Amino acid sequence: MATFEDYCVITQEDLEDIKDSISTQDLPSAINTIKEYLKQQDRVELNIGVTGESGSGKSTFVNAFRGLGDEDEGSAKTGPVETTMESKDYLHPKYKNVKVWDLPGIGTPNFKADEYLELVQFERYDFFIIIASDRFRECHTQLAKEIMRMGKTFYFVRSKIDSCITAEKRKKNFDQKKTLDTIRKDCENGLRKIGIEDPVVFLISGWELGKYDLNQLQERMEKELPQHKRRVLMLALPNITLEINEKKKKVLEANIRKVALLSALVATVPIPGLSVAVDLLIIKTEIETYYNTFGLDDPSLQKLCEKAGKTIEELKSRMKSPLRLGINPASIFSLLGAASLIIAENAVEYVASLIPILGTVVAGGMSYMTVSVMLKKALDDIAEDARNVLMASVGTAV
C-alpha cells in the first residue's frame, strides 16, 4: 500500500509549468493561476454505487456517508418501500467531486445482474456497496459475481445493526461482541452457501455510522482504491471516529510539502508582492480545508450539536487553536511565533535541500520553511480540536 506521502507528489515538470505561466503575468493574474492550481486536487471524481433490496437502508446509508440525516436538505428519500426508481447521484455537501449514487432496488422476481448493471451504467462507479438488512440472498451474490466479472470492486454491508442490538439487549446475559460476531458469521456462512468464496461482511448502522465496522470498511476501501482517489475518500468521510480523525490528519499533512514547494517556487519569481500574497493564500486555503475536513466549520458544528444534544458553546469550549475565532491575517500571523525559531535553526539546511528543485535562491528556501512550519502547527492544533470536539459530542472516547 502506498504511503500518505505518495498522494501528493509534485514533479519538476509541474513546477516548471507553473513558473513559466506566472513569470509573464501581473500580480492579480499570477495569484489567480496559483488559485487554480490549488483547486486541481479537488477535481478528482469519486463515484460510489449503493445498491440492495427495497427497504434495506440504502438511502439512509447514502445520507450518512455524506454526513447527512434523512431529513436534511439534499438527502436521499427514504422509506419502507422502494423510493429509488432510477439511479440518482447525490453530491457530497463539501466535496462536489464526490458522488454517492442511490441505485434502484434489486431482488425483483426476474432480476438479472448483467441487465441491472447495464441499466445503472456500471462503468461510472469506482466501487459498489451491496446492502442487506437481513440475510444476503441469491440476488446479492448474482450481482457480486457480475461486478467481479466486470473488474469492479464491491463490499457487502449488513445494515440496521442498531435494531439488532436493541432487540438482543432485552435478553439475559447480553454480550454485544458475541452478538455482532454471530451476525457476521451468519451472513458470511449464508454467502458461502450461495457461491461466494471467503466473503467479508461489514456491520453498519446508518443511524450510528461511527459504531460497529465503519473503520474496517474505510480501511478496506482506501486500500483497494487507486492511489489518486484515496485522498478524496479520506477527506469526504464524516469525522466520526478517532481512527478517521487521525487518517484525515495524515492525508492533510502529506499535502503540506506540496504547497510549501509551490510557495518556494513563487518566491523565485521577481514580481513585487507576489511571494507574500501567495503564502497568505496558500495558508488560508489549507486552513479552511482543515476546518471543513474535520467538521469544525459552523454549519457542521451546528449539525453535530443537534445530533448530540449539546450547545455550540459547549463544543467550541473544547477548541483551543488561535484560529478558532476566525481565519484572518491576524490569526494566521499568530502561527509565526511557533514557526520563527524553527525556521531560524533550519533555514540553511532547507535552502540547501531545495537547490536541485528551485535553483540557488535563498528566498525559496525561507518561504518553504515558513509555510511548512505554520501549516504543521495549524494542522496539529485543528486536529486536536477535532478530536476533543468528537469526544465531547459522545461524552466519552470513541
Tab-separated table of C-alpha atoms in Angstrom:
chain	number	residue	atom	x	y	z
A	1	MET	CA	0.000	0.000	0.000
A	2	ALA	CA	1.250	3.471	-0.845
A	3	THR	CA	2.189	5.841	1.939
A	4	PHE	CA	0.251	9.032	2.539
A	5	GLU	CA	3.165	10.982	1.075
A	6	ASP	CA	2.539	9.270	-2.262
A	7	TYR	CA	-0.782	11.103	-2.575
A	8	CYS	CA	0.809	14.464	-3.150
A	9	VAL	CA	3.858	14.181	-5.361
A	10	ILE	CA	4.756	17.429	-7.102
A	11	THR	CA	7.041	16.947	-10.076
A	12	GLN	CA	9.784	19.088	-11.579
A	13	GLU	CA	7.585	19.422	-14.663
A	14	ASP	CA	4.687	20.780	-12.560
A	15	LEU	CA	6.962	23.409	-11.024
A	16	GLU	CA	8.405	24.473	-14.348
A	17	ASP	CA	4.945	24.772	-15.935
A	18	ILE	CA	3.678	26.987	-13.109
A	19	LYS	CA	6.811	29.139	-13.134
A	20	ASP	CA	6.579	29.627	-16.909
A	21	SER	CA	2.917	30.661	-16.561
A	22	ILE	CA	3.329	33.224	-13.788
A	23	SER	CA	6.676	34.710	-14.891
A	24	THR	CA	4.974	36.740	-17.634
A	25	GLN	CA	1.851	37.683	-15.631
A	26	ASP	CA	0.980	40.660	-13.480
A	27	LEU	CA	0.275	40.189	-9.748
A	28	PRO	CA	-3.528	39.535	-9.913
A	29	SER	CA	-3.157	37.101	-12.824
A	30	ALA	CA	-0.327	35.213	-11.123
A	31	ILE	CA	-2.381	34.847	-7.931
A	32	ASN	CA	-5.328	33.501	-9.964
A	33	THR	CA	-3.011	30.958	-11.614
A	34	ILE	CA	-1.950	29.721	-8.168
A	35	LYS	CA	-5.594	29.575	-7.029
A	36	GLU	CA	-6.450	27.370	-9.994
A	37	TYR	CA	-3.539	25.077	-9.267
A	38	LEU	CA	-4.653	24.683	-5.633
A	39	LYS	CA	-8.141	23.683	-6.828
A	40	GLN	CA	-6.869	20.946	-9.152
A	41	GLN	CA	-6.543	18.261	-6.479
A	42	ASP	CA	-10.246	18.640	-5.663
A	43	ARG	CA	-11.269	17.750	-9.206
A	44	VAL	CA	-10.566	14.023	-8.935
A	45	GLU	CA	-14.013	12.383	-9.009
A	46	LEU	CA	-15.115	9.549	-6.732
A	47	ASN	CA	-18.341	7.707	-7.633
A	48	ILE	CA	-19.825	5.199	-5.176
A	49	GLY	CA	-22.779	2.987	-6.159
A	50	VAL	CA	-25.053	1.873	-3.289
A	51	THR	CA	-27.445	-0.970	-4.019
A	52	GLY	CA	-29.567	-3.582	-2.238
A	53	GLU	CA	-33.142	-4.730	-1.822
A	54	SER	CA	-36.043	-2.371	-1.162
A	55	GLY	CA	-36.146	-1.229	2.451
A	56	SER	CA	-32.603	-2.379	3.224
A	57	GLY	CA	-31.388	1.077	4.263
A	58	LYS	CA	-29.678	2.079	1.002
A	59	SER	CA	-30.835	5.667	1.071
A	60	THR	CA	-30.051	6.115	4.775
A	61	PHE	CA	-26.503	4.878	4.081
A	62	VAL	CA	-26.196	7.311	1.141
A	63	ASN	CA	-27.118	10.129	3.506
A	64	ALA	CA	-24.984	9.028	6.462
A	65	PHE	CA	-21.899	8.551	4.299
A	66	ARG	CA	-22.224	12.212	3.287
A	67	GLY	CA	-22.720	13.333	6.894
A	68	LEU	CA	-26.460	13.999	6.456
A	69	GLY	CA	-29.594	12.875	8.279
A	70	ASP	CA	-32.592	11.531	6.361
A	71	GLU	CA	-34.444	14.848	6.671
A	72	ASP	CA	-31.579	17.207	5.908
A	73	GLU	CA	-31.540	19.338	2.795
A	74	GLY	CA	-30.036	17.382	-0.090
A	75	SER	CA	-30.712	13.984	1.495
A	76	ALA	CA	-31.877	10.927	-0.451
A	77	LYS	CA	-35.536	9.970	0.066
A	78	THR	CA	-36.051	7.087	2.492
A	79	GLY	CA	-38.998	4.856	3.277
A	80	PRO	CA	-40.194	1.291	3.929
A	81	VAL	CA	-40.902	0.747	0.228
A	82	GLU	CA	-38.625	1.336	-2.752
A	83	THR	CA	-38.260	5.077	-3.314
A	84	THR	CA	-35.432	4.810	-5.874
A	85	MET	CA	-36.785	4.042	-9.338
A	86	GLU	CA	-33.669	5.084	-11.257
A	87	SER	CA	-30.035	5.821	-10.456
A	88	LYS	CA	-29.728	9.123	-8.648
A	89	ASP	CA	-26.456	10.812	-7.738
A	90	TYR	CA	-26.123	12.761	-4.513
A	91	LEU	CA	-23.263	15.224	-4.211
A	92	HIS	CA	-21.208	15.422	-1.061
A	93	PRO	CA	-22.131	18.734	0.629
A	94	LYS	CA	-18.469	19.810	0.909
A	95	TYR	CA	-16.769	17.924	-1.916
A	96	LYS	CA	-18.713	18.267	-5.153
A	97	ASN	CA	-16.323	15.832	-6.834
A	98	VAL	CA	-17.691	13.032	-4.616
A	99	LYS	CA	-20.959	11.460	-5.745
A	100	VAL	CA	-22.802	8.742	-3.828
A	101	TRP	CA	-25.327	7.028	-6.107
A	102	ASP	CA	-28.592	5.610	-4.766
A	103	LEU	CA	-29.306	2.760	-7.205
A	104	PRO	CA	-32.674	1.072	-7.866
A	105	GLY	CA	-33.533	-1.855	-5.615
A	106	ILE	CA	-32.605	-5.411	-6.557
A	107	GLY	CA	-34.422	-8.657	-5.783
A	108	THR	CA	-37.384	-8.400	-8.165
A	109	PRO	CA	-38.715	-11.814	-9.382
A	110	ASN	CA	-36.978	-11.637	-12.777
A	111	PHE	CA	-33.788	-9.926	-11.576
A	112	LYS	CA	-30.790	-10.351	-13.885
A	113	ALA	CA	-27.497	-8.925	-12.641
A	114	ASP	CA	-25.993	-8.228	-16.078
A	115	GLU	CA	-29.064	-6.303	-17.250
A	116	TYR	CA	-29.197	-4.392	-13.962
A	117	LEU	CA	-25.547	-3.284	-14.177
A	118	GLU	CA	-26.047	-2.200	-17.771
A	119	LEU	CA	-29.152	-0.242	-16.712
A	120	VAL	CA	-27.270	1.641	-13.957
A	121	GLN	CA	-24.189	2.207	-16.210
A	122	PHE	CA	-21.795	0.173	-14.061
A	123	GLU	CA	-18.657	1.667	-15.643
A	124	ARG	CA	-19.152	5.039	-13.922
A	125	TYR	CA	-18.636	3.680	-10.373
A	126	ASP	CA	-15.327	3.299	-8.545
A	127	PHE	CA	-16.871	0.620	-6.323
A	128	PHE	CA	-20.224	-0.714	-5.126
A	129	ILE	CA	-21.750	-1.104	-1.660
A	130	ILE	CA	-24.178	-4.073	-1.612
A	131	ILE	CA	-26.535	-3.692	1.350
A	132	ALA	CA	-28.802	-6.233	3.074
A	133	SER	CA	-30.795	-5.620	6.248
A	134	ASP	CA	-31.214	-9.358	6.925
A	135	ARG	CA	-29.656	-12.354	5.169
A	136	PHE	CA	-27.905	-11.970	1.843
A	137	ARG	CA	-29.781	-13.745	-0.909
A	138	GLU	CA	-29.271	-15.031	-4.439
A	139	CYS	CA	-29.801	-11.590	-5.975
A	140	HIS	CA	-26.918	-10.169	-3.897
A	141	THR	CA	-24.479	-12.893	-4.973
A	142	GLN	CA	-25.576	-12.699	-8.624
A	143	LEU	CA	-24.782	-9.014	-8.533
A	144	ALA	CA	-21.462	-9.511	-6.727
A	145	LYS	CA	-20.285	-12.133	-9.228
A	146	GLU	CA	-21.234	-9.954	-12.189
A	147	ILE	CA	-19.445	-6.946	-10.650
A	148	MET	CA	-16.314	-9.104	-10.202
A	149	ARG	CA	-16.596	-10.368	-13.771
A	150	MET	CA	-16.638	-6.777	-14.969
A	151	GLY	CA	-13.495	-5.956	-12.984
A	152	LYS	CA	-15.049	-3.732	-10.326
A	153	THR	CA	-14.892	-3.848	-6.511
A	154	PHE	CA	-17.812	-4.343	-4.111
A	155	TYR	CA	-18.385	-4.515	-0.342
A	156	PHE	CA	-21.107	-6.458	1.471
A	157	VAL	CA	-22.743	-4.327	4.187
A	158	ARG	CA	-25.229	-5.733	6.685
A	159	SER	CA	-27.312	-2.723	7.695
A	160	LYS	CA	-29.631	-1.796	10.591
A	161	ILE	CA	-27.288	-3.318	13.174
A	162	ASP	CA	-28.562	-0.858	15.782
A	163	SER	CA	-32.013	-2.514	15.593
A	164	CYS	CA	-30.475	-5.966	16.132
A	165	ILE	CA	-28.516	-4.776	19.166
A	166	THR	CA	-31.596	-3.093	20.663
A	167	ALA	CA	-33.579	-6.332	20.307
A	168	GLU	CA	-30.789	-8.519	21.731
A	169	LYS	CA	-30.276	-6.207	24.748
A	170	ARG	CA	-33.607	-7.422	26.140
A	171	LYS	CA	-32.137	-10.896	26.652
A	172	LYS	CA	-30.302	-12.016	29.767
A	173	ASN	CA	-26.522	-12.303	29.543
A	174	PHE	CA	-26.405	-9.930	26.551
A	175	ASP	CA	-22.881	-9.623	25.119
A	176	GLN	CA	-22.528	-7.114	22.288
A	177	LYS	CA	-19.298	-8.541	20.853
A	178	LYS	CA	-20.729	-12.068	20.746
A	179	THR	CA	-23.930	-10.764	19.158
A	180	LEU	CA	-22.009	-8.922	16.433
A	181	ASP	CA	-19.752	-11.937	15.790
A	182	THR	CA	-22.827	-14.162	15.466
A	183	ILE	CA	-24.492	-11.817	12.950
A	184	ARG	CA	-21.268	-11.506	10.925
A	185	LYS	CA	-20.663	-15.275	10.835
A	186	ASP	CA	-24.277	-15.937	9.906
A	187	CYS	CA	-24.018	-13.509	6.954
A	188	GLU	CA	-20.689	-14.930	5.809
A	189	ASN	CA	-21.873	-18.545	6.061
A	190	GLY	CA	-25.001	-17.631	4.116
A	191	LEU	CA	-22.891	-16.081	1.342
A	192	ARG	CA	-20.647	-19.170	1.184
A	193	LYS	CA	-23.698	-21.389	0.714
A	194	ILE	CA	-24.768	-19.397	-2.323
A	195	GLY	CA	-21.391	-19.320	-4.007
A	196	ILE	CA	-19.182	-16.524	-2.599
A	197	GLU	CA	-15.724	-17.694	-1.531
A	198	ASP	CA	-14.121	-16.016	1.511
A	199	PRO	CA	-16.818	-13.351	1.941
A	200	VAL	CA	-16.210	-10.296	4.151
A	201	VAL	CA	-19.260	-8.593	5.654
A	202	PHE	CA	-19.217	-5.173	7.332
A	203	LEU	CA	-21.807	-4.480	10.034
A	204	ILE	CA	-23.094	-0.909	9.756
A	205	SER	CA	-25.839	1.265	11.208
A	206	GLY	CA	-26.970	4.188	9.080
A	207	TRP	CA	-28.218	5.903	12.236
A	208	GLU	CA	-24.981	5.362	14.190
A	209	LEU	CA	-22.435	5.247	11.392
A	210	GLY	CA	-19.426	5.703	13.675
A	211	LYS	CA	-20.152	2.464	15.549
A	212	TYR	CA	-19.513	-1.129	14.559
A	213	ASP	CA	-17.453	-1.787	11.378
A	214	LEU	CA	-17.069	1.656	9.777
A	215	ASN	CA	-13.314	1.815	10.474
A	216	GLN	CA	-12.737	-1.615	8.909
A	217	LEU	CA	-14.849	-0.678	5.885
A	218	GLN	CA	-12.983	2.592	5.235
A	219	GLU	CA	-9.621	0.813	5.623
A	220	ARG	CA	-10.620	-1.765	3.019
A	221	MET	CA	-11.982	0.857	0.609
A	222	GLU	CA	-8.888	3.018	0.992
A	223	LYS	CA	-6.565	0.045	0.407
A	224	GLU	CA	-8.347	-1.024	-2.775
A	225	LEU	CA	-8.871	2.383	-4.374
A	226	PRO	CA	-6.404	3.707	-6.971
A	227	GLN	CA	-3.776	5.877	-5.299
A	228	HIS	CA	-5.048	9.224	-6.641
A	229	LYS	CA	-8.552	8.607	-5.222
A	230	ARG	CA	-7.570	7.699	-1.661
A	231	ARG	CA	-7.155	11.320	-0.590
A	232	VAL	CA	-10.644	12.108	-1.928
A	233	LEU	CA	-12.202	9.266	0.082
A	234	MET	CA	-10.494	10.191	3.344
A	235	LEU	CA	-11.420	13.876	3.106
A	236	ALA	CA	-15.053	13.067	2.269
A	237	LEU	CA	-15.688	10.606	5.118
A	238	PRO	CA	-17.540	12.145	8.078
A	239	ASN	CA	-15.198	12.756	11.027
A	240	ILE	CA	-16.984	10.408	13.436
A	241	THR	CA	-14.278	8.093	14.794
A	242	LEU	CA	-10.842	8.763	16.239
A	243	GLU	CA	-9.309	6.460	13.619
A	244	ILE	CA	-10.792	8.532	10.786
A	245	ASN	CA	-9.708	11.736	12.554
A	246	GLU	CA	-6.094	10.503	12.599
A	247	LYS	CA	-6.137	9.352	8.964
A	248	LYS	CA	-7.554	12.669	7.823
A	249	LYS	CA	-4.688	14.395	9.608
A	250	LYS	CA	-2.112	12.228	7.822
A	251	VAL	CA	-3.671	12.892	4.409
A	252	LEU	CA	-3.716	16.648	5.032
A	253	GLU	CA	-0.162	16.571	6.384
A	254	ALA	CA	1.033	14.875	3.201
A	255	ASN	CA	-0.199	17.880	1.226
A	256	ILE	CA	1.935	20.373	3.200
A	257	ARG	CA	5.127	19.524	1.320
A	258	LYS	CA	3.320	20.045	-1.989
A	259	VAL	CA	2.018	23.518	-1.191
A	260	ALA	CA	5.280	24.506	0.537
A	261	LEU	CA	7.178	23.663	-2.645
A	262	LEU	CA	4.673	25.815	-4.523
A	263	SER	CA	5.386	28.669	-2.086
A	264	ALA	CA	9.137	28.253	-2.583
A	265	LEU	CA	8.709	28.288	-6.359
A	266	VAL	CA	6.737	31.535	-6.257
A	267	ALA	CA	9.413	33.125	-4.087
A	268	THR	CA	11.837	32.752	-7.010
A	269	VAL	CA	9.633	34.791	-9.367
A	270	PRO	CA	10.581	38.520	-9.331
A	271	ILE	CA	7.081	40.025	-9.121
A	272	PRO	CA	6.857	42.543	-6.234
A	273	GLY	CA	4.449	41.407	-3.521
A	274	LEU	CA	3.727	38.016	-5.123
A	275	SER	CA	5.510	35.784	-2.593
A	276	VAL	CA	3.763	37.197	0.493
A	277	ALA	CA	0.358	37.262	-1.245
A	278	VAL	CA	0.685	33.643	-2.356
A	279	ASP	CA	1.927	32.442	1.041
A	280	LEU	CA	-1.130	34.005	2.694
A	281	LEU	CA	-3.382	32.485	0.021
A	282	ILE	CA	-1.861	29.007	0.459
A	283	ILE	CA	-2.055	29.092	4.254
A	284	LYS	CA	-5.624	30.438	4.306
A	285	THR	CA	-6.801	27.895	1.698
A	286	GLU	CA	-5.219	24.950	3.510
A	287	ILE	CA	-6.539	26.003	6.944
A	288	GLU	CA	-10.069	26.370	5.547
A	289	THR	CA	-9.698	22.848	4.143
A	290	TYR	CA	-8.647	21.590	7.602
A	291	TYR	CA	-11.727	23.085	9.254
A	292	ASN	CA	-14.084	21.693	6.606
A	293	THR	CA	-12.468	18.262	6.579
A	294	PHE	CA	-12.621	17.865	10.360
A	295	GLY	CA	-16.184	19.250	10.546
A	296	LEU	CA	-15.230	22.283	12.643
A	297	ASP	CA	-16.911	24.847	10.376
A	298	ASP	CA	-20.033	26.408	11.918
A	299	PRO	CA	-22.669	24.522	9.834
A	300	SER	CA	-21.031	21.160	10.685
A	301	LEU	CA	-20.763	22.031	14.378
A	302	GLN	CA	-24.420	23.094	14.429
A	303	LYS	CA	-25.456	19.767	12.916
A	304	LEU	CA	-23.321	17.894	15.453
A	305	CYS	CA	-24.942	19.861	18.300
A	306	GLU	CA	-28.417	18.848	17.144
A	307	LYS	CA	-27.425	15.197	16.935
A	308	ALA	CA	-25.502	15.097	20.228
A	309	GLY	CA	-27.850	17.306	22.243
A	310	LYS	CA	-25.068	19.786	23.022
A	311	THR	CA	-24.849	23.543	22.614
A	312	ILE	CA	-22.396	25.045	20.147
A	313	GLU	CA	-20.760	26.864	23.072
A	314	GLU	CA	-20.107	23.513	24.802
A	315	LEU	CA	-18.345	22.130	21.749
A	316	LYS	CA	-16.437	25.314	20.950
A	317	SER	CA	-15.137	25.435	24.539
A	318	ARG	CA	-13.116	22.300	23.662
A	319	MET	CA	-11.339	24.130	20.837
A	320	LYS	CA	-8.021	25.770	21.773
A	321	SER	CA	-6.480	26.744	18.414
A	322	PRO	CA	-5.994	30.516	17.948
A	323	LEU	CA	-7.670	30.027	14.577
A	324	ARG	CA	-10.992	29.032	16.191
A	325	LEU	CA	-12.039	32.698	16.325
A	326	GLY	CA	-11.695	33.117	12.583
A	327	ILE	CA	-9.200	32.702	9.761
A	328	ASN	CA	-7.754	36.150	9.094
A	329	PRO	CA	-4.293	37.720	8.721
A	330	ALA	CA	-4.021	38.280	12.495
A	331	SER	CA	-4.761	34.656	13.411
A	332	ILE	CA	-2.544	33.381	10.602
A	333	PHE	CA	0.392	35.513	11.755
A	334	SER	CA	-0.127	34.180	15.301
A	335	LEU	CA	1.317	30.932	13.932
A	336	LEU	CA	4.570	32.724	13.127
A	337	GLY	CA	5.607	32.766	16.785
A	338	ALA	CA	5.952	28.996	16.783
A	339	ALA	CA	7.461	28.981	13.313
A	340	SER	CA	10.192	31.617	13.678
A	341	LEU	CA	12.589	29.720	15.970
A	342	ILE	CA	12.426	26.528	13.910
A	343	ILE	CA	12.900	28.477	10.704
A	344	ALA	CA	15.971	30.258	12.087
A	345	GLU	CA	17.561	26.962	13.156
A	346	ASN	CA	16.866	25.026	9.976
A	347	ALA	CA	16.844	27.588	7.175
A	348	VAL	CA	20.348	26.861	5.860
A	349	GLU	CA	19.749	23.119	5.706
A	350	TYR	CA	16.417	23.554	3.922
A	351	VAL	CA	17.768	26.037	1.401
A	352	ALA	CA	20.494	23.537	0.516
A	353	SER	CA	17.981	20.718	0.091
A	354	LEU	CA	15.788	22.805	-2.235
A	355	ILE	CA	18.565	23.896	-4.607
A	356	PRO	CA	18.043	20.960	-7.041
A	357	ILE	CA	14.390	21.922	-7.451
A	358	LEU	CA	14.333	25.700	-7.161
A	359	GLY	CA	17.777	26.860	-8.090
A	360	THR	CA	20.130	28.835	-5.850
A	361	VAL	CA	17.562	31.188	-4.370
A	362	VAL	CA	17.629	31.736	-0.607
A	363	ALA	CA	14.147	33.251	-0.657
A	364	GLY	CA	12.681	29.980	-1.925
A	365	GLY	CA	14.113	28.002	0.971
A	366	MET	CA	12.860	30.503	3.532
A	367	SER	CA	9.396	30.512	2.000
A	368	TYR	CA	9.298	26.703	2.064
A	369	MET	CA	10.173	26.626	5.763
A	370	THR	CA	7.695	29.336	6.733
A	371	VAL	CA	4.728	27.702	5.039
A	372	SER	CA	5.685	24.171	6.188
A	373	VAL	CA	6.047	25.065	9.853
A	374	MET	CA	2.973	27.312	10.014
A	375	LEU	CA	0.744	24.725	8.352
A	376	LYS	CA	2.074	21.880	10.502
A	377	LYS	CA	1.329	23.921	13.643
A	378	ALA	CA	-2.158	24.813	12.391
A	379	LEU	CA	-2.931	21.197	11.441
A	380	ASP	CA	-1.750	19.830	14.799
A	381	ASP	CA	-3.927	22.342	16.663
A	382	ILE	CA	-7.019	21.841	14.499
A	383	ALA	CA	-6.772	18.025	14.526
A	384	GLU	CA	-6.520	18.115	18.321
A	385	ASP	CA	-9.561	20.428	18.482
A	386	ALA	CA	-11.452	17.988	16.241
A	387	ARG	CA	-10.527	15.072	18.480
A	388	ASN	CA	-11.689	16.943	21.598
A	389	VAL	CA	-14.962	18.016	19.957
A	390	LEU	CA	-15.610	14.455	18.777
A	391	MET	CA	-15.068	13.039	22.262
A	392	ALA	CA	-17.208	15.759	23.855
A	393	SER	CA	-20.056	15.102	21.408
A	394	VAL	CA	-20.418	11.491	22.568
A	395	GLY	CA	-19.398	12.078	26.183
A	396	THR	CA	-16.536	9.543	26.025
A	397	ALA	CA	-13.733	8.225	23.872
A	398	VAL	CA	-14.871	6.806	20.532
